[in-house]
mmCIF file of C-alpha atoms and ligand atoms in Angstrom:
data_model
loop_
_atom_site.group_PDB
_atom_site.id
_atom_site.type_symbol
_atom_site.label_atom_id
_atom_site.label_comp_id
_atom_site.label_asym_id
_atom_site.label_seq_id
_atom_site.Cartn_x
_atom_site.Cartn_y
_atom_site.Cartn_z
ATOM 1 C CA UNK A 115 0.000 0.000 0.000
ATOM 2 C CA UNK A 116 1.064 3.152 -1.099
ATOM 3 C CA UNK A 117 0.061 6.963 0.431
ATOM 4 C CA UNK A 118 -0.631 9.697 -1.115
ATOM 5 C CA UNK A 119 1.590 11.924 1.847
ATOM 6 C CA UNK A 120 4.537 13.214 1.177
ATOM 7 C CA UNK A 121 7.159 14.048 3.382
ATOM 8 C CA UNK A 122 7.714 17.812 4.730
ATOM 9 C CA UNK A 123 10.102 20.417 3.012
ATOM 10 C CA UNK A 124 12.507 21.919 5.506
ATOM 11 C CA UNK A 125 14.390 25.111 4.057
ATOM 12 C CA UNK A 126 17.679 25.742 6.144
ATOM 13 C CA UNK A 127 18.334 28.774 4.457
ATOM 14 C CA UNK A 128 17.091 31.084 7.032
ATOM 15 C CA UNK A 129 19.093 29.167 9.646
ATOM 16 C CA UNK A 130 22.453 29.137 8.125
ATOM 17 C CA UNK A 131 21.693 33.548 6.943
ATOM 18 C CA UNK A 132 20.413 33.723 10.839
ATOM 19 C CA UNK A 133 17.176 36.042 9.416
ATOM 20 C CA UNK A 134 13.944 36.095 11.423
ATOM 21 C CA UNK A 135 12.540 33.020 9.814
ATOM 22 C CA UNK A 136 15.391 30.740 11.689
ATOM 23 C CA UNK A 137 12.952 30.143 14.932
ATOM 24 C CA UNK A 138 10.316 29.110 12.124
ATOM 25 C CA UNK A 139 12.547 26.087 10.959
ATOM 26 C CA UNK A 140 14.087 24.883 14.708
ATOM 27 C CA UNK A 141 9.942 24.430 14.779
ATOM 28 C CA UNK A 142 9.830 23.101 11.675
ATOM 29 C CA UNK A 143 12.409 20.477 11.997
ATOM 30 C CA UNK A 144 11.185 19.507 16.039
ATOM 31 C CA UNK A 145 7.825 18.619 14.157
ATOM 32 C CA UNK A 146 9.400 16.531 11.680
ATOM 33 C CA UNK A 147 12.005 14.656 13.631
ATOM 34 C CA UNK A 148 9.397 13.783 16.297
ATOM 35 C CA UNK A 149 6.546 12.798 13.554
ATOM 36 C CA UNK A 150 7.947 11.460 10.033
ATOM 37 C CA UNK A 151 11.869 11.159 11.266
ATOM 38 C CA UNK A 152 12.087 11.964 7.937
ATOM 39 C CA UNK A 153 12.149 15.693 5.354
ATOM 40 C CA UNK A 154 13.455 16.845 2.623
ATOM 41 C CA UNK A 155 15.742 19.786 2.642
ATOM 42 C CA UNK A 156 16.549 22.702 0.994
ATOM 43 C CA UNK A 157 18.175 26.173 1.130
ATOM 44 C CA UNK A 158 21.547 23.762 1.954
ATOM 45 C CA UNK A 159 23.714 25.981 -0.548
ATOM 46 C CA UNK A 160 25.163 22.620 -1.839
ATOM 47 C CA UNK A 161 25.915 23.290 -5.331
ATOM 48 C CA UNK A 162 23.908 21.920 -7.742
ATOM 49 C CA UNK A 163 27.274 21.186 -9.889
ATOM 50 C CA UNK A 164 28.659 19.233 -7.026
ATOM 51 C CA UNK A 165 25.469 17.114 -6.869
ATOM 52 C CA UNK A 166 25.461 16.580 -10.552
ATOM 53 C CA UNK A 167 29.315 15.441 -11.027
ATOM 54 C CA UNK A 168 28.701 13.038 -7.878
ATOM 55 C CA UNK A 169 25.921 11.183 -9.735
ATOM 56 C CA UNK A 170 28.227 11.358 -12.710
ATOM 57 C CA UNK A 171 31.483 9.720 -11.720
ATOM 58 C CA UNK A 172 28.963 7.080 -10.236
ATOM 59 C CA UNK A 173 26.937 6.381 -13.498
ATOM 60 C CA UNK A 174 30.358 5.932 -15.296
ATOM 61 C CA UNK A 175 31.444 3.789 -12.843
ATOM 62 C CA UNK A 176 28.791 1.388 -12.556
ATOM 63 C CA UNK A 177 28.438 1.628 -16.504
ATOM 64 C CA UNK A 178 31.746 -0.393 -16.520
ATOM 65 C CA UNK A 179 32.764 -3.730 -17.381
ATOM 66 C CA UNK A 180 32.117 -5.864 -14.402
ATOM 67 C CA UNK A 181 35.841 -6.914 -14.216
ATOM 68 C CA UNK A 182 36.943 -3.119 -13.466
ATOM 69 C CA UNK A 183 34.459 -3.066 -10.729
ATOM 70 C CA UNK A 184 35.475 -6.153 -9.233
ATOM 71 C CA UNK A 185 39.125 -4.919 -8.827
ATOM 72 C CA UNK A 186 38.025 -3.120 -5.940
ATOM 73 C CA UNK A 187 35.718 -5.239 -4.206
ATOM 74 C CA UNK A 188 35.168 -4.755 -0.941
ATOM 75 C CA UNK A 189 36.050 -8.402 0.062
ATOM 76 C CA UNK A 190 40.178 -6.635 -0.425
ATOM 77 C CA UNK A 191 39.073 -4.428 2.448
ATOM 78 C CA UNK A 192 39.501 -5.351 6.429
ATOM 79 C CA UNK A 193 37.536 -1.547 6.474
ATOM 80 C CA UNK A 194 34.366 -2.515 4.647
ATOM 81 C CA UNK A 195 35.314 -0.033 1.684
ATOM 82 C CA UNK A 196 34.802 -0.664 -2.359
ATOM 83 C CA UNK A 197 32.441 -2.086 -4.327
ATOM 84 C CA UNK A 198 29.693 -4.246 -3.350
ATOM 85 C CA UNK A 199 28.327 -6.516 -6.345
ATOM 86 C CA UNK A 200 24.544 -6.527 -7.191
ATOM 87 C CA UNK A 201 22.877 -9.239 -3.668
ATOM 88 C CA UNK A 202 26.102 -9.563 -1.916
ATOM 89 C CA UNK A 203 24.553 -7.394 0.666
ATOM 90 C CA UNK A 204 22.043 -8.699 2.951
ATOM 91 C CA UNK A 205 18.948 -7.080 5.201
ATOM 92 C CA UNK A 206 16.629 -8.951 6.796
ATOM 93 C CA UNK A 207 17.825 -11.912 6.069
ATOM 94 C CA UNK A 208 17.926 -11.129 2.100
ATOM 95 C CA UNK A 209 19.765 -9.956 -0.345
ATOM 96 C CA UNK A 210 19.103 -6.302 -1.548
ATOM 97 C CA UNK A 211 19.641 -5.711 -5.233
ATOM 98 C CA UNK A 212 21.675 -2.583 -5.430
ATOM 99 C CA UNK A 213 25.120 -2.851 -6.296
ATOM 100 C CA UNK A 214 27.460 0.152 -4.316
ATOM 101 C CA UNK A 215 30.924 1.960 -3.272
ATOM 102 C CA UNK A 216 31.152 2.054 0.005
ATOM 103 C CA UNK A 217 34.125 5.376 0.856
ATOM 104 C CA UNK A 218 34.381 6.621 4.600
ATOM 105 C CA UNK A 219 36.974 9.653 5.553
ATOM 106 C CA UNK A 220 40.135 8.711 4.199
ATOM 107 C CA UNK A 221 42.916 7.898 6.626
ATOM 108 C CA UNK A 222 45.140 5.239 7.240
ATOM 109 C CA UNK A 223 45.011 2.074 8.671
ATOM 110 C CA UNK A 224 45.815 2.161 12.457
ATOM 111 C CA UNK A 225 48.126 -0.049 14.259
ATOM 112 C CA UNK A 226 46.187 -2.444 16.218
ATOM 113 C CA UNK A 227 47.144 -4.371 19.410
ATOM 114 C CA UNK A 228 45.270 -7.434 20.458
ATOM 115 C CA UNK A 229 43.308 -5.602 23.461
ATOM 116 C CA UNK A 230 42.400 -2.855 20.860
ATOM 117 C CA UNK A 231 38.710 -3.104 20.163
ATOM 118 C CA UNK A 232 37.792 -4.434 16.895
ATOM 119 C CA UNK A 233 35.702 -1.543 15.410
ATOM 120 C CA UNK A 234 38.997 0.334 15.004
ATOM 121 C CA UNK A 235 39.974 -1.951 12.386
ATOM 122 C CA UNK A 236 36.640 -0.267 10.800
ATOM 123 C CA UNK A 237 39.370 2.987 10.167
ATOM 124 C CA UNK A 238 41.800 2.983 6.937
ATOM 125 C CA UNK A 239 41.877 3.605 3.101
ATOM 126 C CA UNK A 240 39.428 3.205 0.538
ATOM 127 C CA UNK A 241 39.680 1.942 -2.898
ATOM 128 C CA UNK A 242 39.545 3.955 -5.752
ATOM 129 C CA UNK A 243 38.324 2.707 -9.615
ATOM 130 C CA UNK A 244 41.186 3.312 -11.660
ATOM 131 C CA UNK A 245 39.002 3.668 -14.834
ATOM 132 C CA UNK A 246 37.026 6.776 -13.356
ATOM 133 C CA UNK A 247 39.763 8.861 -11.848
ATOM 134 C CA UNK A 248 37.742 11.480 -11.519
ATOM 135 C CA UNK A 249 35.156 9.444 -8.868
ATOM 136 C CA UNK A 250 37.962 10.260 -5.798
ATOM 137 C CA UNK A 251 38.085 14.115 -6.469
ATOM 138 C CA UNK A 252 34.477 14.604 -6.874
ATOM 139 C CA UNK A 253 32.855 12.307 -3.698
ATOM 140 C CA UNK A 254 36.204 13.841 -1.288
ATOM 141 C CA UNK A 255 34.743 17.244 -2.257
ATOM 142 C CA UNK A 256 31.303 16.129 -1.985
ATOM 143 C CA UNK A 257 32.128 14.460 1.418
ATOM 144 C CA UNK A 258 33.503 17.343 2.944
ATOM 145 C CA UNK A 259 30.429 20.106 1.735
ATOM 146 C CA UNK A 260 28.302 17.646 3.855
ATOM 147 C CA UNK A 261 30.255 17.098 6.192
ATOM 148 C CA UNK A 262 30.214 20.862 6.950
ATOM 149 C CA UNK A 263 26.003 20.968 6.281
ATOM 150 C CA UNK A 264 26.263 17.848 9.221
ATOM 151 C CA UNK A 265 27.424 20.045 12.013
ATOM 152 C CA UNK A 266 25.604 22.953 11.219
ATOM 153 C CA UNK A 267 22.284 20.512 11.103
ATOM 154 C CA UNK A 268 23.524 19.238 14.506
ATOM 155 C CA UNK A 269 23.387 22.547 16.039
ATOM 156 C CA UNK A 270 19.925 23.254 14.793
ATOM 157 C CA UNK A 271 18.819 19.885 15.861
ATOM 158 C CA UNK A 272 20.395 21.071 19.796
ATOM 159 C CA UNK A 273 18.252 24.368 19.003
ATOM 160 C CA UNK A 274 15.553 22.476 18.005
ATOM 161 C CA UNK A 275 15.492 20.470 21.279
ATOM 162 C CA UNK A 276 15.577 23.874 23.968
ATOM 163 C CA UNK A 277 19.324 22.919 24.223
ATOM 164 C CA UNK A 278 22.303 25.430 23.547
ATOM 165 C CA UNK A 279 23.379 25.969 20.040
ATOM 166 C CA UNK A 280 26.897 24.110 21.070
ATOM 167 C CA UNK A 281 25.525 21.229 23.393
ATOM 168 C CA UNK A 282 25.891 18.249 20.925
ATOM 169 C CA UNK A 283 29.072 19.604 19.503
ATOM 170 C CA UNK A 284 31.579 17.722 21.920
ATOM 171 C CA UNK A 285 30.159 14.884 20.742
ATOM 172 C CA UNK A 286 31.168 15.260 17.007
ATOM 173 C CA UNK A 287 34.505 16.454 18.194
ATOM 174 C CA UNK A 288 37.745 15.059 16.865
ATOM 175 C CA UNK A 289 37.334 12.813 13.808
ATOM 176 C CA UNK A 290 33.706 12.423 13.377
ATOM 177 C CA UNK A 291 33.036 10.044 10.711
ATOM 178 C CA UNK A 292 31.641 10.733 7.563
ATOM 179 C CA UNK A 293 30.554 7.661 5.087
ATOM 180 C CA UNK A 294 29.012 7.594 1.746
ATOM 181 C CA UNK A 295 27.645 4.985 -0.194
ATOM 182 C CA UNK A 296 27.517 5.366 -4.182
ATOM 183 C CA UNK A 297 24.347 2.964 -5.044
ATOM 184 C CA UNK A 298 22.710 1.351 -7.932
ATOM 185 C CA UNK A 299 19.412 0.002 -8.096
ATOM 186 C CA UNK A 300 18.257 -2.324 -11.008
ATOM 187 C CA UNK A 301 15.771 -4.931 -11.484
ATOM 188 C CA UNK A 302 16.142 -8.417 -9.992
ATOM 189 C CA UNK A 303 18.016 -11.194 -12.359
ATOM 190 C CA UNK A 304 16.076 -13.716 -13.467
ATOM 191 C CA UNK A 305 17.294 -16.081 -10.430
ATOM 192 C CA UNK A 306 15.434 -14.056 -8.043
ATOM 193 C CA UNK A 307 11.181 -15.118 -7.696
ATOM 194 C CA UNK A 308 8.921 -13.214 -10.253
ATOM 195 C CA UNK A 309 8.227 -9.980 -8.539
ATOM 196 C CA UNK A 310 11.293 -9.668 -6.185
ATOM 197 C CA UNK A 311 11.811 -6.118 -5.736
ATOM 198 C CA UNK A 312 14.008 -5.631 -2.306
ATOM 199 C CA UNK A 313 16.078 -2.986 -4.161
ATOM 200 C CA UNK A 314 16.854 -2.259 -0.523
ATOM 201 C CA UNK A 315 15.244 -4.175 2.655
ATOM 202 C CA UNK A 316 13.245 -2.398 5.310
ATOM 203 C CA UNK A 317 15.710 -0.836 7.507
ATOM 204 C CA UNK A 318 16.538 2.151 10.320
ATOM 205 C CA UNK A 319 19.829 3.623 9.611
ATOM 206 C CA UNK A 320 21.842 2.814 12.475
ATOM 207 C CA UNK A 321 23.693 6.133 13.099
ATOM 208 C CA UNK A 322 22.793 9.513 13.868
ATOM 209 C CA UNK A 323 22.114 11.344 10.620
ATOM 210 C CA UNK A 324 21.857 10.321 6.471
ATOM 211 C CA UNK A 325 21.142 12.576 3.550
ATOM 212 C CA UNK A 326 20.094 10.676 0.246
ATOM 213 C CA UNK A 327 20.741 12.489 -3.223
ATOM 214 C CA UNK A 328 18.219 10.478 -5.567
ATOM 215 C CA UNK A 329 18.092 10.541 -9.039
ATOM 216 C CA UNK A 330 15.312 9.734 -11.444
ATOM 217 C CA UNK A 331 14.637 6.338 -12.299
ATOM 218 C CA UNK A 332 16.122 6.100 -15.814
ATOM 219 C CA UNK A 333 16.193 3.636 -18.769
ATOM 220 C CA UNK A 334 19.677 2.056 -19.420
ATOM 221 C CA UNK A 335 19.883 2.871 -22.785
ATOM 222 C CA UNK A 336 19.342 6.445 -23.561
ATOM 223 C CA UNK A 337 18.962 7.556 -19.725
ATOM 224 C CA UNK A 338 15.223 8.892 -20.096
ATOM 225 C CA UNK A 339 13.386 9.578 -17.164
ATOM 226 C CA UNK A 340 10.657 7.286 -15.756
ATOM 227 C CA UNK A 341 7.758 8.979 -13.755
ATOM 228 C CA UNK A 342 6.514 8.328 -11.500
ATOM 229 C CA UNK A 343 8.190 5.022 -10.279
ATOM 230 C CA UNK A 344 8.986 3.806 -6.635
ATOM 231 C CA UNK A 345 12.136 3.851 -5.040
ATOM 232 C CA UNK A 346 12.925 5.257 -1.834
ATOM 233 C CA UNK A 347 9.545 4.585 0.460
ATOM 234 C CA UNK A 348 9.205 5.298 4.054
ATOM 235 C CA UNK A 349 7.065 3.690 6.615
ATOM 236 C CA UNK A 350 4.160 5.855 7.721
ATOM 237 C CA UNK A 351 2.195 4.784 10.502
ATOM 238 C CA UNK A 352 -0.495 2.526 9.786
ATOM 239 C CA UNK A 353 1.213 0.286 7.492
ATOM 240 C CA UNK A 354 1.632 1.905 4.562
ATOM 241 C CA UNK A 355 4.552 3.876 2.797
ATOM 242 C CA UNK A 356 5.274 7.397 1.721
ATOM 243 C CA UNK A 357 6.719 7.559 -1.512
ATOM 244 C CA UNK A 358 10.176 10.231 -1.052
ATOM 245 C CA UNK A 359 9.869 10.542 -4.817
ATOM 246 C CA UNK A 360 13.153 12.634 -5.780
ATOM 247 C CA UNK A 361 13.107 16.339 -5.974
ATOM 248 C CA UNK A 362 15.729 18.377 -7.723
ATOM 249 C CA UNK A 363 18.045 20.794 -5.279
ATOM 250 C CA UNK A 364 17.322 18.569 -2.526
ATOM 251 C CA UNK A 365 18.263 15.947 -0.080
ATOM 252 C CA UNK A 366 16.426 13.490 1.895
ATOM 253 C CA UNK A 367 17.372 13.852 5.442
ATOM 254 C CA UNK A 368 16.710 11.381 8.194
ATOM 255 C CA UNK A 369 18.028 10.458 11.850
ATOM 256 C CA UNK A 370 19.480 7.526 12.917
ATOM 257 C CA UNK A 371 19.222 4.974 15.569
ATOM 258 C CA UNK A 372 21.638 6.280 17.984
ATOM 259 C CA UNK A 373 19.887 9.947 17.531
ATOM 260 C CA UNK A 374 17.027 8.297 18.408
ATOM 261 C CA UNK A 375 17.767 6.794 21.390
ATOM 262 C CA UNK A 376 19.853 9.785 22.751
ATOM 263 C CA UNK A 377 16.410 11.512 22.718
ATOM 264 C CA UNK A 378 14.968 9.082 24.529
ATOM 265 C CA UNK A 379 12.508 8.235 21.198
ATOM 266 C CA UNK A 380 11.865 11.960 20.841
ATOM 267 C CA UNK A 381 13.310 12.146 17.426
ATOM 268 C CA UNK A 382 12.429 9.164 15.586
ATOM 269 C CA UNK A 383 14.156 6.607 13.284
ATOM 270 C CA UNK A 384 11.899 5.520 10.927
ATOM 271 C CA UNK A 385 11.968 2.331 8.514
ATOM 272 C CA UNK A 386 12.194 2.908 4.982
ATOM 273 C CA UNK A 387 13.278 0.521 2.026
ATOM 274 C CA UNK A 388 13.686 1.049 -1.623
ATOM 275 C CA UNK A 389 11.919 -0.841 -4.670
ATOM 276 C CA UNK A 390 13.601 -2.112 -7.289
ATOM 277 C CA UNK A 391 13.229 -0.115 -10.404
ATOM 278 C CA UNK A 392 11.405 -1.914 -13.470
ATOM 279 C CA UNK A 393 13.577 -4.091 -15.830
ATOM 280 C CA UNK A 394 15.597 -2.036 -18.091
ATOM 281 C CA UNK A 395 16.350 0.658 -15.877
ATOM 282 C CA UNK A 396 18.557 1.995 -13.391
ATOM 283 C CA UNK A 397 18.174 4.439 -10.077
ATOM 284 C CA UNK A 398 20.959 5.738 -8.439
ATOM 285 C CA UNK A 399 21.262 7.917 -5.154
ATOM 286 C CA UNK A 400 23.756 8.671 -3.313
ATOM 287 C CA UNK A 401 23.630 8.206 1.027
ATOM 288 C CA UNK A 402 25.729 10.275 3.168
ATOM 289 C CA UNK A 403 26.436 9.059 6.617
ATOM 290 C CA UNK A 404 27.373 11.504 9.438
ATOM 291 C CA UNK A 405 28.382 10.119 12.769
ATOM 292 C CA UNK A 406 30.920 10.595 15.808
ATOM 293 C CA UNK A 407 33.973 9.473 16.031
ATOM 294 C CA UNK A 408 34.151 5.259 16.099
ATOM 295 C CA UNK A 409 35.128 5.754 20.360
ATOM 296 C CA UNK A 410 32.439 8.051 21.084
ATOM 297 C CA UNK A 411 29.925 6.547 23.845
ATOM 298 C CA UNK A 412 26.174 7.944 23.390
ATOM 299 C CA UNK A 413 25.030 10.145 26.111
ATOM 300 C CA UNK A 414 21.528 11.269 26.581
ATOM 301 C CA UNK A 415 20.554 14.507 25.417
ATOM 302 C CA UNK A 416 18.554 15.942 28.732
ATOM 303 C CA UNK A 417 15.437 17.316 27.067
ATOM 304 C CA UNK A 418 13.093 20.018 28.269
ATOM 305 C CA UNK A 419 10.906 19.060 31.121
ATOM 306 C CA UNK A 420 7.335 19.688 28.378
ATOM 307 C CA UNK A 421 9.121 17.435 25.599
ATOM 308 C CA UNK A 422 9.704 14.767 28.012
ATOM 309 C CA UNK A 423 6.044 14.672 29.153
ATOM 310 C CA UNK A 424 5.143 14.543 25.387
ATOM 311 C CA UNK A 425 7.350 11.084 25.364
ATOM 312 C CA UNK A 426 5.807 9.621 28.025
ATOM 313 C CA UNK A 427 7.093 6.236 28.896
ATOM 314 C CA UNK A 428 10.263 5.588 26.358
ATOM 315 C CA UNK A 429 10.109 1.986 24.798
ATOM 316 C CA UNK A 430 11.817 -0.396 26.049
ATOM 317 C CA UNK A 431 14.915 -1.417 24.133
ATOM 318 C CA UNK A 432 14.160 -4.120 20.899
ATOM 319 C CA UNK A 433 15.917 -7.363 22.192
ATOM 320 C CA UNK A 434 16.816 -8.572 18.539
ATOM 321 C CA UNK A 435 18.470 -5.597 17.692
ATOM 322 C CA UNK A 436 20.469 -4.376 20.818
ATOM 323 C CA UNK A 437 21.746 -1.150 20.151
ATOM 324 C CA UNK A 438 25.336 -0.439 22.060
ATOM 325 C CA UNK A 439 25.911 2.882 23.528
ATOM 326 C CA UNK A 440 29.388 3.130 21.686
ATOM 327 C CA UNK A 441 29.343 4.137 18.716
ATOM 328 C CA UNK A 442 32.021 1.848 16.704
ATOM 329 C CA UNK A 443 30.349 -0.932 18.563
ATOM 330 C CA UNK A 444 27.291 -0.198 16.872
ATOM 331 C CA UNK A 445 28.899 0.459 13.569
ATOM 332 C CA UNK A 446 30.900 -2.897 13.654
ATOM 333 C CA UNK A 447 27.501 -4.743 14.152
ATOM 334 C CA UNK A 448 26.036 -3.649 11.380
ATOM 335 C CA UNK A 449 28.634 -4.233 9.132
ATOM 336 C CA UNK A 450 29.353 -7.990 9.905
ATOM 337 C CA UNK A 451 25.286 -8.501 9.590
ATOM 338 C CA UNK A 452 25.024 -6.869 6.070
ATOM 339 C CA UNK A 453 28.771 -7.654 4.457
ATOM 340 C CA UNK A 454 28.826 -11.355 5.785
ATOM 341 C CA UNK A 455 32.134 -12.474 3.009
ATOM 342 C CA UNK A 456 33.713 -9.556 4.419
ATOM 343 C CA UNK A 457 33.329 -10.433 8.039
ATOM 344 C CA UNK A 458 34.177 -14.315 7.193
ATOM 345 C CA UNK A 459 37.297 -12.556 5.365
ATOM 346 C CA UNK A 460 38.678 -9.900 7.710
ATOM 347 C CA UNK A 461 36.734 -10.452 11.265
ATOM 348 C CA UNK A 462 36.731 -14.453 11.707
ATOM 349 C CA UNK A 463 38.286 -13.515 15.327
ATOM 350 C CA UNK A 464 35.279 -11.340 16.139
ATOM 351 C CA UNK A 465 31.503 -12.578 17.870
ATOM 352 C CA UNK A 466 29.009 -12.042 15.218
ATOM 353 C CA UNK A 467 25.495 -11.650 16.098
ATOM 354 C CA UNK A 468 23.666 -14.782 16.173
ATOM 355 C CA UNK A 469 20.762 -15.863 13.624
ATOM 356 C CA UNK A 470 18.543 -15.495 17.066
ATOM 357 C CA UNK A 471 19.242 -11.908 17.792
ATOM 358 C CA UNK A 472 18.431 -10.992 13.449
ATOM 359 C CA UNK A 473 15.848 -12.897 12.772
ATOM 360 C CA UNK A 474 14.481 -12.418 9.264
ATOM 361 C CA UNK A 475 11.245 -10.258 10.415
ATOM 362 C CA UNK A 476 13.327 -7.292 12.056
ATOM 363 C CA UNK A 477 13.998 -4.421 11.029
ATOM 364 C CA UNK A 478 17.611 -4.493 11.414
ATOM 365 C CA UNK A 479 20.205 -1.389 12.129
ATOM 366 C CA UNK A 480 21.658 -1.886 8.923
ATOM 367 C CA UNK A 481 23.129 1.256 7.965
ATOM 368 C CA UNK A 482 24.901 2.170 11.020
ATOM 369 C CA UNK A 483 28.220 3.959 9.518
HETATM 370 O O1 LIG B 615 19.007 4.659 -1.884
HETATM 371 C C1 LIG B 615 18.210 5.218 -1.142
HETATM 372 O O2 LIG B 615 17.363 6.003 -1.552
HETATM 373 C C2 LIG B 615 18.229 4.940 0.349
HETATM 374 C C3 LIG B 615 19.352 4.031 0.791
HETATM 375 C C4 LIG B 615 19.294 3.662 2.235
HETATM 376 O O3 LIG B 615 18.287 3.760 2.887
HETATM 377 C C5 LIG B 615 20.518 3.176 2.902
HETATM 378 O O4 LIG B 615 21.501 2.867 2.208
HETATM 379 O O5 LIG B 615 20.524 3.106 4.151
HETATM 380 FE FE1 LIG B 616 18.723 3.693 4.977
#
């Protein structure tokens, strides 16, 4: 079932020009966090250039041979990065069919002792495709305008919550992590069922905040436009979905599981999935991960004594999908659930979470970067 709603618009402009209007959007975005969990945005001042040679570095790529995108799978990677082929990642138990990049901050690998926790290992280089040499260039630069739009959103999102402008600031201190993921949707090969369409399982992004650039689903050949056609879908409710149908100039903005529960529910995570675009086409987006550093531990943000009554009693936490206070905990989980040949690969050392805490009907934190 599919809704007619549509998600709300959120214009930071005012905000980041500090005009009149700026007490008009910390209202704005309280209402959506705490209903939807999820808005588009605009006013950002993210070029639309920068948008547009992001999407195109990623078409190249994933218009190449299947060889030169296999040189940098992400099975060569103890960090998770590089290319992901098309169902070689799994949520809920299945396998999604969207074939990605996966590119965090770059740094280097750290030297590890044995007592060092393992998410650390989660730090290091990506892999570039040698083919597009342009991709690197384009998604750093791209990486770093959000990353800058990321804090400034956290500080409205402490405005938003009667807190000072500053409050959650510490808590993206030194080395917050950025990760992207470079995605492409198509339709299901024939060895899937008639009908499969999980072009991306229902989910809750694990971490604290994600932006989505979408484009338009488009034919392979000739790129033309096909409207209107799912993709991106968000949970309402009552059981049904919101289409988050892509709009030019903006992104699609939603919080995280660990955003959630530092508001005690307040601001909510919300499921959403994506559905597999019809055969013959392709839909790419672009997700944008901003989180604290791996070694950051979650603390509660103390919210004003009317919000609180609004919240009432918080749920308790889900038992099948335990979600650690520290952040690279958190992050490490998610990975070893959704990259399994990498975990077998890199992290045959580490406890993985057991078929009885994922079972197939959960929404899992997949997404947690
Ligand atoms: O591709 C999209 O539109 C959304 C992707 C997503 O939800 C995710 O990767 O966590
Ligand atoms: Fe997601």
């Amino acid at each position: 079932m599919t809704s007619a709603r549509t998600l709300p618009t959120l214009d930071i402009g005012p905000f980041l020009a500090g005009t009149a209007d700026r007490a008009r959007f910390l209202a704005d975005l309280r209402a959506a966090c705490h209903g939807p969990g999820f808005f588009y945005l605009t006013g950002h001042g993210i070029p639309a250039a920068r948008t547009a040679a992001v999407l195109d570095v990623s078409r190249r790529f994933f218009h190449l041979a299947e060889a030169a995108k296999l040189a940098i799978e992400n099975v060569h990677s103890p960090h998770f990065r590089g290319y992901t082929r098309l169902g070689h990642e799994i949520t809920r138990g299945n396998p999604d069919i969207r074939e990605q990049i996966d590119i965090s901050d770059e740094r280097p690998a750290r030297a590890l002792g044995p007592d060092d926790p393992a998410y650390l290992r989660l730090d290091g280089p990506n892999q570039w495709p040698a083919q597009v040499p342009e991709l690197r260039a384009s998604v750093l630069a791209y990486m770093d305008e959000l990353g800058g739009l990321s804090r400034l959103l956290v500080r409205a999102f402490a405005e938003s919550l009667g807190l000072p402008a500053d409050h959650l600031d510490r808590t993206f201190a030194d080395e917050p992590r950025s990760h992207l993921k470079l995605i492409r949707y198509l339709a299901a090969p024939p060895a899937h069922p008639a009908g499969y369409d999980q072009g991306v399982g229902s989910h809750k992004d694990g971490g604290f905040l994600t932006f989505v650039l979408q484009d338009d689903v488009r034919a392979l050949r000739g790129g033309e436009a096909v409207e209107p056609a799912a993709g991106l879908q968000v949970a309402d409710d009552s059981g049904g979905w919101i289409d988050a149908a892509p709009r030019p100039g903006t992104f699609v903005v939603n919080i995280g599981e660990m955003f959630e529960l530092a508001t005690r529910g307040y601001y909510r995570a919300t499921v959403h999935r994506v559905v597999s675009p019809p055969p013959g086409h392709e839909r790419l987006s672009v997700a944008f991960f901003f989180g604290p550093r791996l070694s950051a531990t979650l603390e509660p943000v103390p919210l004003p004594a009317e919000l609180l009554r609004e919240i009432g009693d918080a749920p308790p936490p889900d038992p099948h999908n335990p979600i650690f206070a520290q952040h690279g905990v958190n992050t490490l989980k998610s990975w070893l659930r959704s990259h399994p040949e990498v975990a077998r690969r890199h992290y045959a050392d580490v406890a993985q979470p057991t078929a009885a805490q994922t079972p197939a009907d959960q929404p899992t934190g997949h997404g947690a970067y």
